[in-house]
PDB file of C-alpha atoms in Angstrom:
ATOM      1  CA  UNK A   1     -12.517   7.440  12.280  1.00 50.00           C
ATOM      2  CA  UNK A   2     -13.376   9.873   9.601  1.00 48.00           C
ATOM      3  CA  UNK A   3     -15.155   8.428   6.245  1.00 48.00           C
ATOM      4  CA  UNK A   4     -14.695  10.527   2.979  1.00 52.00           C
ATOM      5  CA  UNK A   5     -16.795   8.049   0.823  1.00 49.00           C
ATOM      6  CA  UNK A   6     -16.362   6.063  -2.311  1.00 46.00           C
ATOM      7  CA  UNK A   7     -16.364   5.942  -5.969  1.00 42.00           C
ATOM      8  CA  UNK A   8     -17.821   2.785  -6.223  1.00 44.00           C
ATOM      9  CA  UNK A   9     -21.580   3.031  -4.248  1.00 38.00           C
ATOM     10  CA  UNK A  10     -23.299   1.787  -7.296  1.00 39.00           C
ATOM     11  CA  UNK A  11     -21.419  -1.673  -7.331  1.00 43.00           C
ATOM     12  CA  UNK A  12     -22.543  -2.272  -3.902  1.00 44.00           C
ATOM     13  CA  UNK A  13     -24.623  -5.096  -4.640  1.00 40.00           C
ATOM     14  CA  UNK A  14     -21.984  -6.780  -7.047  1.00 53.00           C
ATOM     15  CA  UNK A  15     -20.519  -9.770  -5.701  1.00 70.00           C
ATOM     16  CA  UNK A  16     -16.530  -8.726  -5.849  1.00 83.00           C
ATOM     17  CA  UNK A  17     -13.647  -9.698  -3.990  1.00 89.00           C
ATOM     18  CA  UNK A  18     -12.805  -7.633  -1.378  1.00 93.00           C
ATOM     19  CA  UNK A  19      -9.510  -6.851   0.453  1.00 95.00           C
ATOM     20  CA  UNK A  20      -8.455  -4.300   3.054  1.00 95.00           C
ATOM     21  CA  UNK A  21      -5.227  -1.969   2.317  1.00 96.00           C
ATOM     22  CA  UNK A  22      -3.672  -0.131   5.959  1.00 95.00           C
ATOM     23  CA  UNK A  23      -1.565   2.734   4.669  1.00 95.00           C
ATOM     24  CA  UNK A  24       0.886   3.532   7.584  1.00 94.00           C
ATOM     25  CA  UNK A  25       3.699   6.473   7.890  1.00 93.00           C
ATOM     26  CA  UNK A  26       4.880   9.795   9.465  1.00 93.00           C
ATOM     27  CA  UNK A  27       2.729  12.663   9.608  1.00 89.00           C
ATOM     28  CA  UNK A  28       3.073  14.770   6.408  1.00 89.00           C
ATOM     29  CA  UNK A  29       4.575  12.022   4.402  1.00 92.00           C
ATOM     30  CA  UNK A  30       1.350  12.479   2.063  1.00 91.00           C
ATOM     31  CA  UNK A  31      -0.512   9.535   2.887  1.00 92.00           C
ATOM     32  CA  UNK A  32      -3.763  10.566   2.378  1.00 90.00           C
ATOM     33  CA  UNK A  33      -2.941  12.473  -0.893  1.00 91.00           C
ATOM     34  CA  UNK A  34      -1.724   8.940  -2.171  1.00 94.00           C
ATOM     35  CA  UNK A  35      -5.045   7.493  -1.271  1.00 94.00           C
ATOM     36  CA  UNK A  36      -7.072  10.429  -2.662  1.00 91.00           C
ATOM     37  CA  UNK A  37      -5.042  10.681  -6.104  1.00 94.00           C
ATOM     38  CA  UNK A  38      -5.872   7.073  -6.377  1.00 95.00           C
ATOM     39  CA  UNK A  39      -9.625   7.138  -5.251  1.00 94.00           C
ATOM     40  CA  UNK A  40     -11.058  10.399  -6.687  1.00 91.00           C
ATOM     41  CA  UNK A  41      -7.743  11.453  -9.300  1.00 88.00           C
ATOM     42  CA  UNK A  42      -7.329  14.327  -7.400  1.00 75.00           C
ATOM     43  CA  UNK A  43      -5.177  16.237  -5.141  1.00 68.00           C
ATOM     44  CA  UNK A  44      -5.610  18.637  -2.401  1.00 62.00           C
ATOM     45  CA  UNK A  45      -2.458  21.212  -2.199  1.00 59.00           C
ATOM     46  CA  UNK A  46      -3.689  22.474   1.454  1.00 54.00           C
ATOM     47  CA  UNK A  47      -2.604  20.039   3.838  1.00 50.00           C
ATOM     48  CA  UNK A  48      -4.843  18.824   6.854  1.00 57.00           C
ATOM     49  CA  UNK A  49      -3.655  15.731   8.885  1.00 54.00           C
ATOM     50  CA  UNK A  50      -6.055  13.031   9.423  1.00 55.00           C
ATOM     51  CA  UNK A  51      -7.536  12.612  12.711  1.00 51.00           C
ATOM     52  CA  UNK A  52      -7.919   8.877  13.840  1.00 58.00           C
ATOM     53  CA  UNK A  53      -8.609   6.752  10.569  1.00 78.00           C
ATOM     54  CA  UNK A  54     -10.134   7.879   7.377  1.00 85.00           C
ATOM     55  CA  UNK A  55     -11.764   4.988   5.122  1.00 89.00           C
ATOM     56  CA  UNK A  56     -12.068   4.931   1.562  1.00 93.00           C
ATOM     57  CA  UNK A  57     -13.080   2.296  -1.131  1.00 93.00           C
ATOM     58  CA  UNK A  58     -12.715   1.866  -4.653  1.00 95.00           C
ATOM     59  CA  UNK A  59     -13.624  -0.925  -7.219  1.00 95.00           C
ATOM     60  CA  UNK A  60     -11.260  -2.072  -9.983  1.00 93.00           C
ATOM     61  CA  UNK A  61     -11.792  -3.738 -13.216  1.00 92.00           C
ATOM     62  CA  UNK A  62      -9.185  -6.738 -13.704  1.00 88.00           C
ATOM     63  CA  UNK A  63      -9.701  -8.306 -17.079  1.00 85.00           C
ATOM     64  CA  UNK A  64     -13.600  -7.825 -16.429  1.00 85.00           C
ATOM     65  CA  UNK A  65     -13.179  -9.138 -12.465  1.00 88.00           C
ATOM     66  CA  UNK A  66     -14.141  -6.689 -10.148  1.00 92.00           C
ATOM     67  CA  UNK A  67     -11.984  -6.259  -6.806  1.00 94.00           C
ATOM     68  CA  UNK A  68     -12.646  -3.842  -4.083  1.00 95.00           C
ATOM     69  CA  UNK A  69     -10.250  -2.512  -2.066  1.00 97.00           C
ATOM     70  CA  UNK A  70     -11.166  -1.061   1.015  1.00 95.00           C
ATOM     71  CA  UNK A  71      -8.112   1.712   2.631  1.00 95.00           C
ATOM     72  CA  UNK A  72      -7.819   2.664   5.811  1.00 93.00           C
ATOM     73  CA  UNK A  73      -5.590   5.861   6.030  1.00 92.00           C
ATOM     74  CA  UNK A  74      -4.028   5.913   9.169  1.00 87.00           C
ATOM     75  CA  UNK A  75      -2.799   9.555  11.059  1.00 76.00           C
ATOM     76  CA  UNK A  76       0.868   9.781  11.704  1.00 54.00           C
ATOM     77  CA  UNK A  77       0.886  11.638  14.948  1.00 58.00           C
ATOM     78  CA  UNK A  78       2.121   9.841  17.745  1.00 58.00           C
ATOM     79  CA  UNK A  79      -1.353  10.467  19.895  1.00 55.00           C
ATOM     80  CA  UNK A  80      -3.133   7.980  17.382  1.00 64.00           C
ATOM     81  CA  UNK A  81      -0.584   5.535  17.298  1.00 69.00           C
ATOM     82  CA  UNK A  82      -2.378   3.285  19.931  1.00 73.00           C
ATOM     83  CA  UNK A  83      -5.464   2.849  17.354  1.00 78.00           C
ATOM     84  CA  UNK A  84      -3.349   1.299  14.628  1.00 83.00           C
ATOM     85  CA  UNK A  85      -2.950  -2.290  15.812  1.00 84.00           C
ATOM     86  CA  UNK A  86      -6.672  -2.862  16.001  1.00 83.00           C
ATOM     87  CA  UNK A  87      -6.872  -2.066  12.185  1.00 82.00           C
ATOM     88  CA  UNK A  88      -3.740  -4.173  11.011  1.00 88.00           C
ATOM     89  CA  UNK A  89      -5.751  -7.436  12.226  1.00 85.00           C
ATOM     90  CA  UNK A  90      -7.652  -8.431   9.357  1.00 87.00           C
ATOM     91  CA  UNK A  91      -5.504  -6.542   6.712  1.00 92.00           C
ATOM     92  CA  UNK A  92      -4.254  -7.846   3.471  1.00 93.00           C
ATOM     93  CA  UNK A  93      -1.882  -4.943   2.699  1.00 95.00           C
ATOM     94  CA  UNK A  94       0.217  -2.601   4.570  1.00 95.00           C
ATOM     95  CA  UNK A  95       1.527   0.557   2.854  1.00 97.00           C
ATOM     96  CA  UNK A  96       4.505   2.027   4.538  1.00 97.00           C
ATOM     97  CA  UNK A  97       4.899   5.671   3.075  1.00 97.00           C
ATOM     98  CA  UNK A  98       7.643   8.195   3.568  1.00 97.00           C
ATOM     99  CA  UNK A  99       8.515  11.645   1.730  1.00 96.00           C
ATOM    100  CA  UNK A 100      11.154  11.261  -0.926  1.00 96.00           C
ATOM    101  CA  UNK A 101      12.173  14.899   0.090  1.00 94.00           C
ATOM    102  CA  UNK A 102      12.347  14.371   4.035  1.00 94.00           C
ATOM    103  CA  UNK A 103      15.184  12.387   5.289  1.00 95.00           C
ATOM    104  CA  UNK A 104      13.782  12.118   8.664  1.00 95.00           C
ATOM    105  CA  UNK A 105      10.601   9.946   7.267  1.00 95.00           C
ATOM    106  CA  UNK A 106      12.899   7.494   6.037  1.00 96.00           C
ATOM    107  CA  UNK A 107      14.770   6.940   9.462  1.00 96.00           C
ATOM    108  CA  UNK A 108      11.211   6.200  10.837  1.00 94.00           C
ATOM    109  CA  UNK A 109      10.330   3.848   8.571  1.00 96.00           C
ATOM    110  CA  UNK A 110      11.763   0.904  10.323  1.00 96.00           C
ATOM    111  CA  UNK A 111       9.329   1.325  13.465  1.00 93.00           C
ATOM    112  CA  UNK A 112       6.350   1.333  10.976  1.00 93.00           C
ATOM    113  CA  UNK A 113       7.727  -1.906   9.226  1.00 95.00           C
ATOM    114  CA  UNK A 114       8.138  -3.384  12.747  1.00 93.00           C
ATOM    115  CA  UNK A 115       4.539  -2.312  13.628  1.00 90.00           C
ATOM    116  CA  UNK A 116       3.386  -4.282  10.311  1.00 89.00           C
ATOM    117  CA  UNK A 117       5.399  -7.382  11.141  1.00 88.00           C
ATOM    118  CA  UNK A 118       4.018  -7.922  14.677  1.00 86.00           C
ATOM    119  CA  UNK A 119       0.771  -8.212  12.879  1.00 74.00           C
ATOM    120  CA  UNK A 120       2.164 -10.816  10.845  1.00 68.00           C
ATOM    121  CA  UNK A 121       2.982 -13.156  13.685  1.00 69.00           C
ATOM    122  CA  UNK A 122       0.988 -16.061  14.287  1.00 62.00           C
ATOM    123  CA  UNK A 123      -1.107 -15.454  11.258  1.00 65.00           C
ATOM    124  CA  UNK A 124      -1.521 -18.273   8.838  1.00 61.00           C
ATOM    125  CA  UNK A 125      -2.417 -15.847   5.659  1.00 73.00           C
ATOM    126  CA  UNK A 126       0.657 -12.801   6.371  1.00 82.00           C
ATOM    127  CA  UNK A 127      -0.127  -9.261   4.889  1.00 89.00           C
ATOM    128  CA  UNK A 128       1.976  -8.112   2.141  1.00 92.00           C
ATOM    129  CA  UNK A 129       3.897  -4.937   3.251  1.00 95.00           C
ATOM    130  CA  UNK A 130       4.939  -2.445   0.668  1.00 96.00           C
ATOM    131  CA  UNK A 131       7.700   0.456   1.380  1.00 97.00           C
ATOM    132  CA  UNK A 132       6.288   3.713  -0.590  1.00 98.00           C
ATOM    133  CA  UNK A 133       8.629   6.579  -1.466  1.00 97.00           C
ATOM    134  CA  UNK A 134       6.193   9.665  -2.444  1.00 95.00           C
ATOM    135  CA  UNK A 135       6.640  12.710  -3.754  1.00 91.00           C
ATOM    136  CA  UNK A 136       3.870  15.214  -2.200  1.00 83.00           C
ATOM    137  CA  UNK A 137       5.272  18.300  -4.010  1.00 80.00           C
ATOM    138  CA  UNK A 138       6.989  18.018  -7.248  1.00 75.00           C
ATOM    139  CA  UNK A 139       8.778  21.314  -7.055  1.00 79.00           C
ATOM    140  CA  UNK A 140      10.954  20.113  -3.959  1.00 83.00           C
ATOM    141  CA  UNK A 141      14.197  18.808  -3.727  1.00 89.00           C
ATOM    142  CA  UNK A 142      14.438  15.321  -3.953  1.00 93.00           C
ATOM    143  CA  UNK A 143      16.576  14.348  -0.636  1.00 94.00           C
ATOM    144  CA  UNK A 144      16.387  10.818  -1.149  1.00 96.00           C
ATOM    145  CA  UNK A 145      17.970   8.401  -3.619  1.00 96.00           C
ATOM    146  CA  UNK A 146      16.207   5.149  -5.003  1.00 96.00           C
ATOM    147  CA  UNK A 147      19.143   3.561  -4.009  1.00 96.00           C
ATOM    148  CA  UNK A 148      19.219   4.473  -0.541  1.00 96.00           C
ATOM    149  CA  UNK A 149      15.172   3.605   0.043  1.00 97.00           C
ATOM    150  CA  UNK A 150      15.599   0.420  -1.567  1.00 97.00           C
ATOM    151  CA  UNK A 151      18.275  -0.878   0.817  1.00 97.00           C
ATOM    152  CA  UNK A 152      16.033  -0.279   3.605  1.00 97.00           C
ATOM    153  CA  UNK A 153      13.269  -2.519   1.655  1.00 97.00           C
ATOM    154  CA  UNK A 154      16.078  -5.182   0.969  1.00 97.00           C
ATOM    155  CA  UNK A 155      16.957  -4.984   4.636  1.00 96.00           C
ATOM    156  CA  UNK A 156      12.894  -6.061   5.519  1.00 95.00           C
ATOM    157  CA  UNK A 157      13.117  -7.908   2.324  1.00 95.00           C
ATOM    158  CA  UNK A 158      10.026  -6.177   1.035  1.00 95.00           C
ATOM    159  CA  UNK A 159       8.586  -4.650  -1.901  1.00 96.00           C
ATOM    160  CA  UNK A 160       9.988  -1.040  -2.907  1.00 97.00           C
ATOM    161  CA  UNK A 161       7.931   1.410  -4.874  1.00 96.00           C
ATOM    162  CA  UNK A 162       8.126   4.943  -5.647  1.00 96.00           C
ATOM    163  CA  UNK A 163       4.801   7.352  -6.384  1.00 96.00           C
ATOM    164  CA  UNK A 164       3.677  10.966  -6.830  1.00 94.00           C
ATOM    165  CA  UNK A 165       0.354  11.933  -5.424  1.00 91.00           C
ATOM    166  CA  UNK A 166       0.735  15.093  -7.172  1.00 90.00           C
ATOM    167  CA  UNK A 167       1.440  13.909 -10.462  1.00 92.00           C
ATOM    168  CA  UNK A 168      -0.204  10.778 -10.348  1.00 93.00           C
ATOM    169  CA  UNK A 169       3.051   8.723 -11.088  1.00 94.00           C
ATOM    170  CA  UNK A 170       2.869   5.118 -10.405  1.00 95.00           C
ATOM    171  CA  UNK A 171      -0.228   5.701  -8.018  1.00 96.00           C
ATOM    172  CA  UNK A 172      -2.643   3.799  -9.910  1.00 95.00           C
ATOM    173  CA  UNK A 173      -0.159   0.894 -11.016  1.00 95.00           C
ATOM    174  CA  UNK A 174       0.813   0.797  -7.595  1.00 96.00           C
ATOM    175  CA  UNK A 175      -2.922  -0.222  -6.425  1.00 96.00           C
ATOM    176  CA  UNK A 176      -3.586  -2.236  -9.282  1.00 95.00           C
ATOM    177  CA  UNK A 177      -0.610  -4.305  -8.442  1.00 93.00           C
ATOM    178  CA  UNK A 178      -1.649  -5.017  -5.138  1.00 94.00           C
ATOM    179  CA  UNK A 179      -5.265  -5.791  -6.168  1.00 94.00           C
ATOM    180  CA  UNK A 180      -4.392  -8.192  -8.906  1.00 92.00           C
ATOM    181  CA  UNK A 181      -1.597 -10.085  -6.439  1.00 91.00           C
ATOM    182  CA  UNK A 182      -4.365 -10.235  -3.599  1.00 91.00           C
ATOM    183  CA  UNK A 183      -6.809 -11.293  -6.360  1.00 90.00           C
ATOM    184  CA  UNK A 184      -4.670 -14.350  -7.937  1.00 88.00           C
ATOM    185  CA  UNK A 185      -3.668 -15.335  -4.163  1.00 86.00           C
ATOM    186  CA  UNK A 186      -6.971 -15.437  -3.108  1.00 82.00           C
ATOM    187  CA  UNK A 187      -7.988 -17.827  -6.491  1.00 82.00           C
ATOM    188  CA  UNK A 188      -5.228 -20.070  -5.917  1.00 81.00           C
ATOM    189  CA  UNK A 189      -6.227 -20.435  -2.310  1.00 76.00           C
ATOM    190  CA  UNK A 190      -9.703 -21.370  -3.664  1.00 73.00           C
ATOM    191  CA  UNK A 191      -8.438 -23.720  -6.217  1.00 73.00           C
ATOM    192  CA  UNK A 192      -6.239 -25.149  -3.311  1.00 71.00           C
ATOM    193  CA  UNK A 193      -9.294 -25.716  -1.334  1.00 67.00           C
ATOM    194  CA  UNK A 194     -10.907 -27.837  -4.119  1.00 58.00           C
ATOM    195  CA  UNK A 195     -13.182 -24.876  -5.294  1.00 53.00           C
ATOM    196  CA  UNK A 196     -15.338 -26.499  -8.152  1.00 50.00           C
ATOM    197  CA  UNK A 197     -16.026 -23.016  -9.866  1.00 53.00           C
ATOM    198  CA  UNK A 198     -12.163 -22.226 -10.584  1.00 51.00           C
ATOM    199  CA  UNK A 199     -10.897 -23.981 -13.323  1.00 54.00           C
ATOM    200  CA  UNK A 200      -7.291 -24.038 -14.423  1.00 55.00           C
ATOM    201  CA  UNK A 201      -7.877 -21.709 -17.903  1.00 52.00           C
ATOM    202  CA  UNK A 202      -9.427 -19.066 -15.258  1.00 53.00           C
ATOM    203  CA  UNK A 203      -6.020 -19.245 -13.208  1.00 50.00           C
ATOM    204  CA  UNK A 204      -4.042 -18.921 -16.434  1.00 52.00           C
ATOM    205  CA  UNK A 205      -5.634 -15.999 -17.714  1.00 50.00           C
ATOM    206  CA  UNK A 206      -5.353 -13.944 -14.489  1.00 47.00           C
ATOM    207  CA  UNK A 207      -1.851 -14.307 -13.899  1.00 46.00           C
ATOM    208  CA  UNK A 208      -0.092 -11.081 -12.568  1.00 41.00           C
ATOM    209  CA  UNK A 209       2.946  -9.438 -12.776  1.00 39.00           C
ATOM    210  CA  UNK A 210       3.952  -9.311  -9.215  1.00 43.00           C
ATOM    211  CA  UNK A 211       5.740  -6.172  -7.299  1.00 45.00           C
ATOM    212  CA  UNK A 212       9.348  -6.910  -6.897  1.00 42.00           C
ATOM    213  CA  UNK A 213      12.350  -5.080  -5.497  1.00 39.00           C
ATOM    214  CA  UNK A 214      15.129  -4.129  -8.173  1.00 41.00           C
ATOM    215  CA  UNK A 215      18.538  -6.196  -8.227  1.00 37.00           C
ATOM    216  CA  UNK A 216      20.735  -5.467  -5.790  1.00 36.00           C
ATOM    217  CA  UNK A 217      23.281  -3.228  -7.408  1.00 33.00           C
ATOM    218  CA  UNK A 218      24.281   0.072  -5.064  1.00 31.00           C
ATOM    219  CA  UNK A 219      24.628   0.474  -1.342  1.00 33.00           C
ATOM    220  CA  UNK A 220      25.786  -2.559   0.954  1.00 37.00           C
ATOM    221  CA  UNK A 221      23.481  -3.670   3.657  1.00 40.00           C
ATOM    222  CA  UNK A 222      24.567  -2.213   6.981  1.00 41.00           C
ATOM    223  CA  UNK A 223      22.638  -2.831  10.449  1.00 47.00           C
ATOM    224  CA  UNK A 224      21.568   1.095  10.361  1.00 50.00           C
ATOM    225  CA  UNK A 225      18.642   2.081   8.172  1.00 53.00           C
ATOM    226  CA  UNK A 226      19.283   5.810   8.268  1.00 59.00           C
ATOM    227  CA  UNK A 227      19.545   7.732   5.476  1.00 68.00           C
ATOM    228  CA  UNK A 228      22.707   8.480   4.020  1.00 64.00           C
ATOM    229  CA  UNK A 229      21.479  10.566   1.016  1.00 72.00           C
ATOM    230  CA  UNK A 230      23.464  14.209   0.464  1.00 58.00           C
TER     231      UNK A 230
END
């Protein structure tokens, strides 16, 4: 496992909520670039494949509340696939990524989603799975339409979000929404368990806009998930 550091080392002693995010997807779809953009607000234009697993952390402040995301960036190569289940076991969110300029990467998405769904079986608190269409190079022609990608997400009943690791489009928004969703879910769980430190006003002040799928309006669902974009 590689560790590329953190931007929140000065907050290590804080009492913060911590959540584990695992990023899955084919090799070369921009998983590392997406995480790098979020954590460091930078972009590495020279492609270097992840070896095994990379680990990042970043602390976000949501209405003054500190939430730390522990992000595990997995390698897409087949030879590292056996490592992934052990990292999925206690995760809170699974981001399944594909490249909007590569139809083959969308064709492989069902396999990654099913890998994540296997980890949900038998778990009381199931991880959230989000499909992420990433554009690694904004100069390349988009091959996959929003409608086609969203139909795959609808098939698996998971949210779909589009990002650009190069320009930063929707990157911060994606991780902030995930962090808010996890925090509010945790807050509600503490309330249900009778935690005396959580009051009704606290919960109301931290309501969140959840990630949601667009209304169904384009492609009909079929038994195949293959991309049909021209």
